[in-house]
């Protein structure tokens, strides 16, 4: 550590860390949610006696939608236990998430003997996981020297910052600040596309003109019917859905869950479970629309006033006949009516069920069809996302209280902090996050047709890569075996910097491995998802162990060695950055009456209590003065923009097209089972995989239907071999009717654990998933994969 920062704590001692972990082991797993959960006023160390317990409302900054209100009990510099918001603080108008199983286990994640302790550099082959301890002085010098060398040799476009979701739930993070550093020194190669819901975000504007198409959940309080289409909120803790959905359930709302898997959401909410084959969603949607139109259940007045493309009379100019929705459904062009009987063999949903689902949705006023993010992570996901918008439009459920316009996400009244000031990036080219392997392997492979924006070609391969609080390099990336081949080739990416709490599969590929701080060891502001309209102060509660340092702390040293420390830091320490972000946010949202930062440190959180928000309400109420942001100013059932692309996988009218590696792909003869993944209750993506308490919550297994298991001689608990041309994974089998025949399922986010033969022993589905990009968004299609399963 440089002299400049000598007054900052360098970490707790080994003896103190052992004391902490010993205390942790002696503490029960769960605690009462009410006893001791209290605010104690100002919570700075200076105001608290050294051994007096203080209870601090705080939150994590993981990529998790809840932003649970957890209460950290701190005494003697140690978080001794975690409680959550007590019953007497509940507010029906503004529900703050109480800690789920993930939130209640944070201590075991923070106080863990396998946390990284010192900066280390690689000494073996890349990927072997062999490192030696070095000083922070050497570590920051290595980063500065490699930045100078690689930038001088290849230019700033050779620099790349990967996805880091373990910190993306906060206003301030290392991955944001390394981008600031790179922008101040020439720029870097940016990426676009959200792996979570980027396909929906790209497709929805072709119907409505914007991706911000979600309403606030409090507008559904009197909705008699909700269809959750691939939306597993009970396990994912998706924003504040569970609070509202359970409240609605008690008030009599009927829930229908459409999902290939009988999820915990189906178990806890569904009055009806409708299982369907993955990647056939559009066939089910097409058949529902056929029923609605052929039985005269569509909202004619709504369609006539607000839409374009429903029938031949409402088509844009320059389009030949029989391209409208009505023409497609009635088979005017291909001779095939899109009836439930047509859809049944494709979807495996009985025609009678399709008739009933369509009638229920069309005749219940209002009704909300809410699509989750799983269905749009298929290579047909853009069509599926847009198909939901067509159903909402046909039934007049757009812009009305109790209806729902599209998939879950893009809430129009969402509140964000401003984040740190970010200088402009001089590098204009951008790649999809799905292009990074190709950009590292051979930049000439990345073309505008494949996802390049801002130019016709890249000027350099990726030569230096930062992965801060991310596990995407060799775990969350699709086709892991393909990506690690590029990572292992040291003639490709020349220098990889990773910072993390643990030696993750991705961290094993670092040239320089740095011990990060947990959210309990730094300052931040927690941001909620969806309609959770509040911000929570995430205070530094304890000193980091050993030599762990926040990313911002060591980035300041790198900036100093590049000669731009003052320009980079603006003289602010971490807490001062948080204060600046808060005050800038306060000024940008005067109507919300945010408290000062000083006051925030006392009250801990700010509730917006915004009015209920209905997406597109103004467009429907007053279309003349509030047209939709489409070229026509209307809801575009048929998109002329998509039509002019002339791409068979991007139909102007969203409808069923057999998916690559879907059930109709000839590859199904070799690999007859569709593998899907789900986001489980015990981790956010792969974050907290190393938490032993959470490994007990849900064991990594392959769900397989009894019919498929019997064909393969597989019994409950047998070790099975899941394989395709991309990889092999081995886990125990869970033989269960909760997954439909022809489909198998594994929880996403398990750590990749290859043996000497390259066979994954950890249940990492990404050794099997495809790197194929979607046609429109140039996004991910993790969920579309064909496999075979055999008893090991």
mmCIF file of C-alpha atoms in Angstrom, residues 228 336 395 555:
data_model
loop_
_atom_site.group_PDB
_atom_site.id
_atom_site.type_symbol
_atom_site.label_atom_id
_atom_site.label_comp_id
_atom_site.label_asym_id
_atom_site.label_seq_id
_atom_site.Cartn_x
_atom_site.Cartn_y
_atom_site.Cartn_z
ATOM 1 C CA UNK A 228 -47.301 -16.220 -15.283
ATOM 2 C CA UNK A 336 -52.502 -23.879 -42.378
ATOM 3 C CA UNK A 395 -57.444 -8.437 -25.659
ATOM 4 C CA UNK A 555 -7.680 1.370 -8.762
#
